[in-house]
mmCIF file of C-alpha atoms and ligand atoms in Angstrom:
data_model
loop_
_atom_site.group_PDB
_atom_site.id
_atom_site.type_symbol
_atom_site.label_atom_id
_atom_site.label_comp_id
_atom_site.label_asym_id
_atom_site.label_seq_id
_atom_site.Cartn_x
_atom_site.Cartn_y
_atom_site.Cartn_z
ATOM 1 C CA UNK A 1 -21.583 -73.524 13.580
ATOM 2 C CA UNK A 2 -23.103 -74.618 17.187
ATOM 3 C CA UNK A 3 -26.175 -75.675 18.068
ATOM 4 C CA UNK A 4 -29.157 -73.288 18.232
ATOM 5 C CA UNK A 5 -29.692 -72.785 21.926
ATOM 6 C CA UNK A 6 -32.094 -74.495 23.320
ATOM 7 C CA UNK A 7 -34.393 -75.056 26.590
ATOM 8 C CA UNK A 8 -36.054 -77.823 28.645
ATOM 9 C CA UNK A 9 -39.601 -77.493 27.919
ATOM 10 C CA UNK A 10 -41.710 -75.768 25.212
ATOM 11 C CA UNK A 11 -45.609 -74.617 25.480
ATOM 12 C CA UNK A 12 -47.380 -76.649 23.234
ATOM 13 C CA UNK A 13 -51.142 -76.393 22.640
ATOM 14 C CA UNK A 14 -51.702 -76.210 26.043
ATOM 15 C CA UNK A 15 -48.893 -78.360 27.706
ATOM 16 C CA UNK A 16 -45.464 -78.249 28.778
ATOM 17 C CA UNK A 17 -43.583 -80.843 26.808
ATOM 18 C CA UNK A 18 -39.607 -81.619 26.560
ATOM 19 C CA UNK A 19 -38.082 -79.386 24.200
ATOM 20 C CA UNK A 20 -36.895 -82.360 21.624
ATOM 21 C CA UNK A 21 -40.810 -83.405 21.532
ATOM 22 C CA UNK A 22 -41.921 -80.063 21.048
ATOM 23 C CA UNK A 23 -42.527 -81.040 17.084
ATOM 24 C CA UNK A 24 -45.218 -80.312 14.196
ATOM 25 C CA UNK A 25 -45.484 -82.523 10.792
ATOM 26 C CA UNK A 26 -43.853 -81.354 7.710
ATOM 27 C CA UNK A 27 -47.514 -80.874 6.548
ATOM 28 C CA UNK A 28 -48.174 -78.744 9.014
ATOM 29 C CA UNK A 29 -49.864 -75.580 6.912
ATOM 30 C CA UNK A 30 -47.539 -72.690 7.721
ATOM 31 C CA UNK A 31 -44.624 -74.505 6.305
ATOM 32 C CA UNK A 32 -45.788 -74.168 2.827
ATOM 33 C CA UNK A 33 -47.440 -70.758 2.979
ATOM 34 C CA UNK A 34 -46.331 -68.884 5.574
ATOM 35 C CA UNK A 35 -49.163 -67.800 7.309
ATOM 36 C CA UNK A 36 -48.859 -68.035 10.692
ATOM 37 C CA UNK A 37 -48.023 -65.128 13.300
ATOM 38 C CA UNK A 38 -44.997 -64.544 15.939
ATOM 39 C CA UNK A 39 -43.861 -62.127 18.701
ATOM 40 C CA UNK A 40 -40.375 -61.794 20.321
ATOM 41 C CA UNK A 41 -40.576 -60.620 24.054
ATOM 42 C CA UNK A 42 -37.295 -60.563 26.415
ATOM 43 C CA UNK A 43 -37.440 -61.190 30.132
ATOM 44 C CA UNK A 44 -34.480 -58.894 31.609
ATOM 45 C CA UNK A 45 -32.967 -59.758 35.367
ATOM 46 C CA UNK A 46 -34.755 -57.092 37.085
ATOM 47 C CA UNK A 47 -33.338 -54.695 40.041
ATOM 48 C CA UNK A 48 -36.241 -56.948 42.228
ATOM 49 C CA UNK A 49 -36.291 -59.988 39.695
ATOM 50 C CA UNK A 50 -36.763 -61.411 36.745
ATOM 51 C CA UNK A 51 -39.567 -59.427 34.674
ATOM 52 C CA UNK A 52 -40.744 -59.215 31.007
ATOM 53 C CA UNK A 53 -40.789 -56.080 29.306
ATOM 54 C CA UNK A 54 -43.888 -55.229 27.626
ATOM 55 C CA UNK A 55 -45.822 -58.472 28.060
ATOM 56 C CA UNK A 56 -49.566 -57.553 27.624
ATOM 57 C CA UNK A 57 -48.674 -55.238 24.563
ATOM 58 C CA UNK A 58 -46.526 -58.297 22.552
ATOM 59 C CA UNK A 59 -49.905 -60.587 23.168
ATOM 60 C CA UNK A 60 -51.913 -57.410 22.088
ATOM 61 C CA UNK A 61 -49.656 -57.610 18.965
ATOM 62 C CA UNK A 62 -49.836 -61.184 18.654
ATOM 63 C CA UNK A 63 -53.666 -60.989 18.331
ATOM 64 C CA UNK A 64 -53.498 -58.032 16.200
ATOM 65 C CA UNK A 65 -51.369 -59.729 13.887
ATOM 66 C CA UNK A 66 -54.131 -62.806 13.628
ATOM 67 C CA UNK A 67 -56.877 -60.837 13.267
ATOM 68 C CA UNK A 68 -54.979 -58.589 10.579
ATOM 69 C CA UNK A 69 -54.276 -61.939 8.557
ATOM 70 C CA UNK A 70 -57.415 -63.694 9.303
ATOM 71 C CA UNK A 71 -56.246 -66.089 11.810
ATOM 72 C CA UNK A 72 -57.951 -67.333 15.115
ATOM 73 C CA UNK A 73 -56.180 -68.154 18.187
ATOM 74 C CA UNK A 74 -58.169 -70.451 20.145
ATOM 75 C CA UNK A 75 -56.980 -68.576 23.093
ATOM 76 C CA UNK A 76 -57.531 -65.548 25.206
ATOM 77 C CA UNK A 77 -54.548 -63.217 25.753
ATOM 78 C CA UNK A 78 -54.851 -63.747 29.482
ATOM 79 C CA UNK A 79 -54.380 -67.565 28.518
ATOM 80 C CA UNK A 80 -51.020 -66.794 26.392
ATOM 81 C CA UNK A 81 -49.679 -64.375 29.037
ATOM 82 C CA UNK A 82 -49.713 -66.940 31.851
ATOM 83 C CA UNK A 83 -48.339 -69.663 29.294
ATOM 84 C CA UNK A 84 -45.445 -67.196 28.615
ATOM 85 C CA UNK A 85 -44.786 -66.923 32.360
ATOM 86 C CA UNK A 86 -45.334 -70.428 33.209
ATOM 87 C CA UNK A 87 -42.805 -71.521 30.484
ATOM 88 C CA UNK A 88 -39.883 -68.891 31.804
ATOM 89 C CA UNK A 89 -40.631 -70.334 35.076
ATOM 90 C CA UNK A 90 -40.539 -74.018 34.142
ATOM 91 C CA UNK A 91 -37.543 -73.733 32.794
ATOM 92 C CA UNK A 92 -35.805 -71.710 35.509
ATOM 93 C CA UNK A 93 -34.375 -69.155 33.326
ATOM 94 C CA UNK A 94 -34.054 -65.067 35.012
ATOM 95 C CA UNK A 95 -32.894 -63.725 31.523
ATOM 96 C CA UNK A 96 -34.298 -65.059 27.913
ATOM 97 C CA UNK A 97 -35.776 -64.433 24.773
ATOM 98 C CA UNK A 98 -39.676 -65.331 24.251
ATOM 99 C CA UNK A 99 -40.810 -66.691 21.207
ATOM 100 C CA UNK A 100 -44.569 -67.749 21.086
ATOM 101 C CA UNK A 101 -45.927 -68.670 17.856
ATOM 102 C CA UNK A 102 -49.797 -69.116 16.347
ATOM 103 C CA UNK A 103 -49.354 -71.308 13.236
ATOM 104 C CA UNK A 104 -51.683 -73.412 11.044
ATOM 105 C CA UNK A 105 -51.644 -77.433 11.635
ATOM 106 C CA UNK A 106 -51.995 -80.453 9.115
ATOM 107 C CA UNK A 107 -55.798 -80.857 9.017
ATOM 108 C CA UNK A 108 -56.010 -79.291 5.544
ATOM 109 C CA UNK A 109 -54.433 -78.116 2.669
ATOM 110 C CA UNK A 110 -54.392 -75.100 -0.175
ATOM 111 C CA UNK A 111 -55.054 -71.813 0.288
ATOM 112 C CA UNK A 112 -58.592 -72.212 1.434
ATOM 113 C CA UNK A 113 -57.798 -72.159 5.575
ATOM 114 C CA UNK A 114 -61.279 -73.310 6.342
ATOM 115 C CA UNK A 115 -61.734 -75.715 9.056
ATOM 116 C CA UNK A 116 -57.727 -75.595 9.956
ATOM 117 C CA UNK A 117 -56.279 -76.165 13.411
ATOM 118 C CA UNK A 118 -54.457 -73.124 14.936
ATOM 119 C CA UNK A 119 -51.494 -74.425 16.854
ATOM 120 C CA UNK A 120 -49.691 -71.978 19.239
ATOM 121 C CA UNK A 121 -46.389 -72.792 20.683
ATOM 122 C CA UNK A 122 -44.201 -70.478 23.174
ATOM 123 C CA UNK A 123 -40.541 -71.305 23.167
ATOM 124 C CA UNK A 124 -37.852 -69.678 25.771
ATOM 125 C CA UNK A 125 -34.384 -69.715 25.490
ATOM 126 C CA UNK A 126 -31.045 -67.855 25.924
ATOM 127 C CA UNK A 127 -30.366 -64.855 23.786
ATOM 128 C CA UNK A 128 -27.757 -62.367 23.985
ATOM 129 C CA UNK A 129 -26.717 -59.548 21.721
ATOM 130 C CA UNK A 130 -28.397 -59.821 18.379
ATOM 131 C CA UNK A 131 -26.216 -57.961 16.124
ATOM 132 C CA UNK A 132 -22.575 -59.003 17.725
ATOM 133 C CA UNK A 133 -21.253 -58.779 20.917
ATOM 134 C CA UNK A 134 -19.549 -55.151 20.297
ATOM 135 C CA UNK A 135 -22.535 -53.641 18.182
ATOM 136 C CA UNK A 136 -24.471 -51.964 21.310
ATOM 137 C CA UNK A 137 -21.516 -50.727 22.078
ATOM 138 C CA UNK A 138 -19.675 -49.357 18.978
ATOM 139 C CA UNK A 139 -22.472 -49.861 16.729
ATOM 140 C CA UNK A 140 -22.948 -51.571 13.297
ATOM 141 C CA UNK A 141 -22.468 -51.299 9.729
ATOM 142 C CA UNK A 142 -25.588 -51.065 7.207
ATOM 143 C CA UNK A 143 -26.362 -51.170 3.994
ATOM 144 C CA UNK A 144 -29.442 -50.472 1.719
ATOM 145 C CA UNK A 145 -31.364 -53.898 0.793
ATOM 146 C CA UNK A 146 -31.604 -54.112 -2.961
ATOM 147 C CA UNK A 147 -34.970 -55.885 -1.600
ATOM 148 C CA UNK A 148 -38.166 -53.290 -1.181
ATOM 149 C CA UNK A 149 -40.104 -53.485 2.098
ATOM 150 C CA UNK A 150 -43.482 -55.035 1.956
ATOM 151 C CA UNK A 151 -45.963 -52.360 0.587
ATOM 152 C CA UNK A 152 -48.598 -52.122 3.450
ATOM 153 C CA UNK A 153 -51.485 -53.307 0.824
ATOM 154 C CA UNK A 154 -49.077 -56.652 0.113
ATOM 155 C CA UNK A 155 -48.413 -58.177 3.088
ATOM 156 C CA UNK A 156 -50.034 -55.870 5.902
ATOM 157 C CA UNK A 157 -46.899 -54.859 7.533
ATOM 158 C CA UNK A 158 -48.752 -54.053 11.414
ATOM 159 C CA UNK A 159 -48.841 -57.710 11.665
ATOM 160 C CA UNK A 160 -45.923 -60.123 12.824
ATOM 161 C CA UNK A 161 -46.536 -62.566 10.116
ATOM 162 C CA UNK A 162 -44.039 -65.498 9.209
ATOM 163 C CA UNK A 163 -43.770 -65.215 5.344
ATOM 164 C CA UNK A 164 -43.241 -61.440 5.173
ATOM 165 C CA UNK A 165 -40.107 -62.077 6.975
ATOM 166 C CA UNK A 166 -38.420 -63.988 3.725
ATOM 167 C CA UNK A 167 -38.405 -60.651 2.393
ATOM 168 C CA UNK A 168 -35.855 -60.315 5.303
ATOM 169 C CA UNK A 169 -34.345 -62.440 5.105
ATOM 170 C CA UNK A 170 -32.927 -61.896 1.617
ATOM 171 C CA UNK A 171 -31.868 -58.523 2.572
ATOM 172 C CA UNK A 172 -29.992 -59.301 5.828
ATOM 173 C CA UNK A 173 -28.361 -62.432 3.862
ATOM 174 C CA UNK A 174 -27.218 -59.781 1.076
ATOM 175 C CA UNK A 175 -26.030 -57.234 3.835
ATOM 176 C CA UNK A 176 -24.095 -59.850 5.435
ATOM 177 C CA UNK A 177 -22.880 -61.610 2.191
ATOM 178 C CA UNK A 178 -21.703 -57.995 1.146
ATOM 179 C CA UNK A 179 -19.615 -57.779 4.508
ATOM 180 C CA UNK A 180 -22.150 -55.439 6.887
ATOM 181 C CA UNK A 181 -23.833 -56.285 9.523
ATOM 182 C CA UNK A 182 -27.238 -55.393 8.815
ATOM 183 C CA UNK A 183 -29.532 -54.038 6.077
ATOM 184 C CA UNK A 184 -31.849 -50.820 5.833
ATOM 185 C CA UNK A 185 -35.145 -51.663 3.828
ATOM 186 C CA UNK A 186 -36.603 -48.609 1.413
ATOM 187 C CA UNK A 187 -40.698 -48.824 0.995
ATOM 188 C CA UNK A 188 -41.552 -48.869 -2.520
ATOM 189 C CA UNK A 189 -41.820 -45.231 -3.032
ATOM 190 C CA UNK A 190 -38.291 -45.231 -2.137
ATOM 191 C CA UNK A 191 -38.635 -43.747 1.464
ATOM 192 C CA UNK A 192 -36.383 -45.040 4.524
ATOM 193 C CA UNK A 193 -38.761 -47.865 6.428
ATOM 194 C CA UNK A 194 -36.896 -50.133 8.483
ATOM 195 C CA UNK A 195 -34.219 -53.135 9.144
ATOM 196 C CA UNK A 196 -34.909 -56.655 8.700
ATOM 197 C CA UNK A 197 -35.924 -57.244 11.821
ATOM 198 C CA UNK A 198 -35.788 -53.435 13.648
ATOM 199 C CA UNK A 199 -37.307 -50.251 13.377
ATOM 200 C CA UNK A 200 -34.806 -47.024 12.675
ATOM 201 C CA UNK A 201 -34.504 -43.676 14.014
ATOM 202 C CA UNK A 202 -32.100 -40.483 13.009
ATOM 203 C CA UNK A 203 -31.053 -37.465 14.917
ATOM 204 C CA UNK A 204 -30.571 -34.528 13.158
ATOM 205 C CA UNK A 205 -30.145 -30.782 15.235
ATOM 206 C CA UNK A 206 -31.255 -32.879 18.457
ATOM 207 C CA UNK A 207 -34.408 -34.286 17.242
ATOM 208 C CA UNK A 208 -35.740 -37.302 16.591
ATOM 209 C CA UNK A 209 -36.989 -38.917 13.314
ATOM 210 C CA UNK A 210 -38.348 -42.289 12.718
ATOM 211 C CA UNK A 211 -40.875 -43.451 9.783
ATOM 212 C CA UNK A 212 -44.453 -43.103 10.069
ATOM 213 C CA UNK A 213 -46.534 -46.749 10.448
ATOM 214 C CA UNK A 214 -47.158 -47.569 7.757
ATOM 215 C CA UNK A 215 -44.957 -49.972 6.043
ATOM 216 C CA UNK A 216 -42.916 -51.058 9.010
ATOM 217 C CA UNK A 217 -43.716 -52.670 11.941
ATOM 218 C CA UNK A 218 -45.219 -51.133 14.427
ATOM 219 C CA UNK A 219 -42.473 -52.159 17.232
ATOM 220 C CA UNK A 220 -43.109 -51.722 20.922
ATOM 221 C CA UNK A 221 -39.230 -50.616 21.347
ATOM 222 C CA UNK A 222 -40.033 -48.438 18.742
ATOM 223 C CA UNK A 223 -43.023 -47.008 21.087
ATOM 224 C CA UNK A 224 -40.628 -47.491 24.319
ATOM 225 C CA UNK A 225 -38.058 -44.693 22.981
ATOM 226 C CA UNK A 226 -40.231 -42.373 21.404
ATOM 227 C CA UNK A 227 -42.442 -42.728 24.752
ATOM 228 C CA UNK A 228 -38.265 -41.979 27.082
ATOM 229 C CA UNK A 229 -37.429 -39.470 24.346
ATOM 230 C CA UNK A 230 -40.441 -37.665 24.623
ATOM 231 C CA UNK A 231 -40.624 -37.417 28.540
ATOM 232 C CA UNK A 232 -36.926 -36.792 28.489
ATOM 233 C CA UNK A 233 -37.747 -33.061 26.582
ATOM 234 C CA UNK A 234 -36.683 -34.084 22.995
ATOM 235 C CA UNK A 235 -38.380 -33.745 19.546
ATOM 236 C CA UNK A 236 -39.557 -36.673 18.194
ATOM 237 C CA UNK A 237 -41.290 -36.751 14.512
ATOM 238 C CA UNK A 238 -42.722 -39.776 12.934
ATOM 239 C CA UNK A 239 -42.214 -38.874 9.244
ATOM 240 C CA UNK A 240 -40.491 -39.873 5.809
ATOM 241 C CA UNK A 241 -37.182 -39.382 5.210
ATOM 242 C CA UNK A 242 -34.341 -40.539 1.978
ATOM 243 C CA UNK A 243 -31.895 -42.581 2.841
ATOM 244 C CA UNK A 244 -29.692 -39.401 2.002
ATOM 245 C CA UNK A 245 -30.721 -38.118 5.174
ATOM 246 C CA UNK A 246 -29.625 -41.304 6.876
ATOM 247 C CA UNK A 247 -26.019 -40.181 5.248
ATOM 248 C CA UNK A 248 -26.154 -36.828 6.641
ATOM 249 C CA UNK A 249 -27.424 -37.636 10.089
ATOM 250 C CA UNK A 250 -25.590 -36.563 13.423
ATOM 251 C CA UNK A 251 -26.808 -39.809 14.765
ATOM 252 C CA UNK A 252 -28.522 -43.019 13.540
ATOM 253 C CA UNK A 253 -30.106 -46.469 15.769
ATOM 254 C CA UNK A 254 -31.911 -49.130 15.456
ATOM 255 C CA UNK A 255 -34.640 -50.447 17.778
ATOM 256 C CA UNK A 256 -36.347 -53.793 18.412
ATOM 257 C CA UNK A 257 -36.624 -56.293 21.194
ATOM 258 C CA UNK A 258 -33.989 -58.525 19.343
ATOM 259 C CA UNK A 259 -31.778 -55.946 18.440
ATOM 260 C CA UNK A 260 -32.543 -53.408 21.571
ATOM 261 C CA UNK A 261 -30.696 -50.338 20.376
ATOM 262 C CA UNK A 262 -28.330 -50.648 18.408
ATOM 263 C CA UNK A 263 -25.829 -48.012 17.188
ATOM 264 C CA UNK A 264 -25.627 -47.313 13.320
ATOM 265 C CA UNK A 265 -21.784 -46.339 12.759
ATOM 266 C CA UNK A 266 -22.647 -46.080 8.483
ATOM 267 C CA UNK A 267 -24.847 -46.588 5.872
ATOM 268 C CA UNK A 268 -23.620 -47.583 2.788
ATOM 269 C CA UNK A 269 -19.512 -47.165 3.846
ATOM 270 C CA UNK A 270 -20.610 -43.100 4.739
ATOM 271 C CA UNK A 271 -19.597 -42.686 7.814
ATOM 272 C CA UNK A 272 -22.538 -41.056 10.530
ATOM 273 C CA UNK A 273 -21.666 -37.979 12.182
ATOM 274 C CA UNK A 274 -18.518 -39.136 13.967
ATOM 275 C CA UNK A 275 -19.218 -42.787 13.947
ATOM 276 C CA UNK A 276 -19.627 -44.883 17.319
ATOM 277 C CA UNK A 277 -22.528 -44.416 19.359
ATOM 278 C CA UNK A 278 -23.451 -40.744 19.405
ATOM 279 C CA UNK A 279 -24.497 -38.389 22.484
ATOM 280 C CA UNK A 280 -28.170 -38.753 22.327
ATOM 281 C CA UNK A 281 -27.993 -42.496 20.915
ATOM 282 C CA UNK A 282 -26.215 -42.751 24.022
ATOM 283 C CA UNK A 283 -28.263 -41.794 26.466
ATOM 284 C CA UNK A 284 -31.343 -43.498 25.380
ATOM 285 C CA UNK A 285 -29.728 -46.538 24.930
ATOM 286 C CA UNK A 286 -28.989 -45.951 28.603
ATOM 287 C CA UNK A 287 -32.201 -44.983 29.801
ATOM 288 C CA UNK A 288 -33.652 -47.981 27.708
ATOM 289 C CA UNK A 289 -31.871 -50.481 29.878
ATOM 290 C CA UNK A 290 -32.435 -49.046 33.089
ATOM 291 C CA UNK A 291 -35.866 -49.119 32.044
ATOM 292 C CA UNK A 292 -35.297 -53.071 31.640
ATOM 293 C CA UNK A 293 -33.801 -53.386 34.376
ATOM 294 C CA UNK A 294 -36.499 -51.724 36.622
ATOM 295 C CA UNK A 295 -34.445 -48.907 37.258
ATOM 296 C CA UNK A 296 -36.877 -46.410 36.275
ATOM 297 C CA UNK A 297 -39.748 -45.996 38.682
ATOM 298 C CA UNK A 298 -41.903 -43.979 35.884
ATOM 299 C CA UNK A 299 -41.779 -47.156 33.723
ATOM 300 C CA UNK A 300 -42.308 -49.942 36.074
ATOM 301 C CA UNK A 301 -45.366 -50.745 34.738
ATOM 302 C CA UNK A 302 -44.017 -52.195 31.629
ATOM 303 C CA UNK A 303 -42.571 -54.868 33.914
ATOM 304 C CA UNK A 304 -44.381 -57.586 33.793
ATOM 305 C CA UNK A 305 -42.504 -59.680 37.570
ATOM 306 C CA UNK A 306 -42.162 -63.301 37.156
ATOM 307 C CA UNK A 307 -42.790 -63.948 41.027
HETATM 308 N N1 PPE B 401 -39.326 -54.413 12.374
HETATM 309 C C1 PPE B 401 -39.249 -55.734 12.103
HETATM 310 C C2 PPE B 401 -39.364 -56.176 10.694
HETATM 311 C C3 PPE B 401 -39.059 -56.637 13.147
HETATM 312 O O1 PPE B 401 -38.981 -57.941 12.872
HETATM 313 C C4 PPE B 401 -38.932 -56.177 14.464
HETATM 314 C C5 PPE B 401 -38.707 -57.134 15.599
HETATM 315 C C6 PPE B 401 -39.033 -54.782 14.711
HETATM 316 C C7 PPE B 401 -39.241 -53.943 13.638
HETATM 317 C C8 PPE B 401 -38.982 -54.215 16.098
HETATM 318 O O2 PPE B 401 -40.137 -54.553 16.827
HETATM 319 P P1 PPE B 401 -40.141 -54.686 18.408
HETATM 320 O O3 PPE B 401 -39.361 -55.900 18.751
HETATM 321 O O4 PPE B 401 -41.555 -54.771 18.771
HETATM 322 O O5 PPE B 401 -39.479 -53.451 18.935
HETATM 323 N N2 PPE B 401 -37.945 -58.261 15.277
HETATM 324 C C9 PPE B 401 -37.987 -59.393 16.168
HETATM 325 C C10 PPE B 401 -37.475 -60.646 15.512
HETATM 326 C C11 PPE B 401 -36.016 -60.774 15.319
HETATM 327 C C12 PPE B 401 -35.634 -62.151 14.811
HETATM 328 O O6 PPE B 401 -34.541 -62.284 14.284
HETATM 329 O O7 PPE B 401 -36.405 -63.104 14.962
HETATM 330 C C13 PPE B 401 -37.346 -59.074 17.511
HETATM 331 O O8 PPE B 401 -36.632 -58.091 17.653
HETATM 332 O O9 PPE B 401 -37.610 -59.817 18.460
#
């Protein structure tokens, strides 16, 4: 396996520090529990520069996701969007993935989070395709997690939170173990909700279906393509479906800023409509990255420049 890519210097409660320094005790609070909340942002190589897509709303998110669990980040969102910037900048990168982090420290322990330090780190690196280098082109192979989805009165599935993602964890390790590339996550009533770490959508007759909010996340590619679909003319309905439906779909994607959007070629070995990346899949994938890339005028303000 190699290395984990890396950068040259990592936000750190309010500094820039070297990347190797960038470091937490192991009794840091989050490390046992899991409570702590995340975002992933990407900064794309703009037509006029570098830019990152959908800045304020991943802070917005980021807060939401503290509040939801009960955390407080000694920080406005103004602070955490110029510490985003400032680390992309520092470490002279036009295209990466943005990981800023809120997490407890190691002033206490147990459950009772009185009195504990927030920490919040950003971290910048590298990323490319999430799923493979040929899955946003020929799409991917996905199977149902044996694992349910968090039920939204568990875990509180609108917020980003560190320990809901064991949950999966266990199902992508199963996919994968099992030979696919990815797993599909029921809720517990059985209903399609979402991937381990992206939010679905079928076409069936030339509209659009994608579950409602409530026990997936509520992703802001998610929001992107019903937002393109829905000024491009088509249908799109946020509703329950079975995974049946998945199997009898003309078309099938994920979304997320990890995973951008990503064909499904099956579920379960059964084949979607022809396979491959489908018509409409097709061109919202494509309107998705000119949208990135600041290619679409009606979207530029989703670009957040980095000069
Ligand atoms: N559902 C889950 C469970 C999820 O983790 C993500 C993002 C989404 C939906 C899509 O949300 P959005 O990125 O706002 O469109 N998953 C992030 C983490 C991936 C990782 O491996 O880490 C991501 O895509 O950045």
């Amino acid at each position: 396996m190699s290395e984990a890519p890396k950068s040259e210097k990592i936000w750190l409660d309010g500094s820039l520090v070297d990347w190797d320094l960038a470091n937490v005790h192991v009794m840091t609070h989050t490390l046992h529990y899991g409570m702590g909340v995340f975002e992933g942002i990407r900064c794309y190589k703009a037509q006029k520069g570098p830019a990152v897509f959908r800045l304020p709303e991943h802070t917005a998110r980021l807060f939401a996701s503290a509040k939801i669990v009960g955390m407080n980040i000694p920080y406005t969102q103004d602070q955490i969007n110029k510490a985003i910037l400032d680390t992309i900048r520092v470490n002279n990168l036009d295209e990466c993935y943005i990981r800023p982090i809120a997490f407890l420290g190691d002033n206490r322990r147990g459950l009772n989070t009185t009195g504990v330090r927030t920490q919040v780190a950003v971290a910048v690196w590298r990323w490319g395709t999430y799923l493979g280098e040929e899955a946003l082109a020929k799409g991917i192979r996905v199977k149902v997690a044996s694992f349910a989805r968090h039920h939204e009165n568990v875990t509180m599935t609108k917020a980003k939170v560190c320990g809901a993602y064991v949950n999966s964890i266990m199902a992508k390790i199963e996919a994968v173990k099992a030979g696919y590339d990815e797993a599909l996550l029921l809720d517990v009533a059985g209903h399609v909700a979402e991937g381990s770490g992206e939010n679905i959508f079928i076409v069936r007759n030339g509209r659009l279906k994608t579950p409602p909010l409530t026990s997936v996340l509520e992703g802001i590619t998610r929001d992107s393509v019903i937002t393109i679909a829905r000024d491009m003319g088509l249908v799109v309905e946020e509703q329950y479906f079975s995974r049946d439906e998945v199997y009898i779909a003309d078309e099938a994607f994920f979304t997320g800023t990890a995973a951008e959007l990503t064909p499904i070629n099956s579920l379960d070995d059964r084949t979607i409509g022809q396979g491959g990346m489908g018509s409409l899949t097709r061109k919202l994938q494509t309107a998705y990255f000119d949208t990135l890339r600041g290619r679409t005028p009606e979207y530029e303000n989703w670009l957040t420049y980095l000069a």
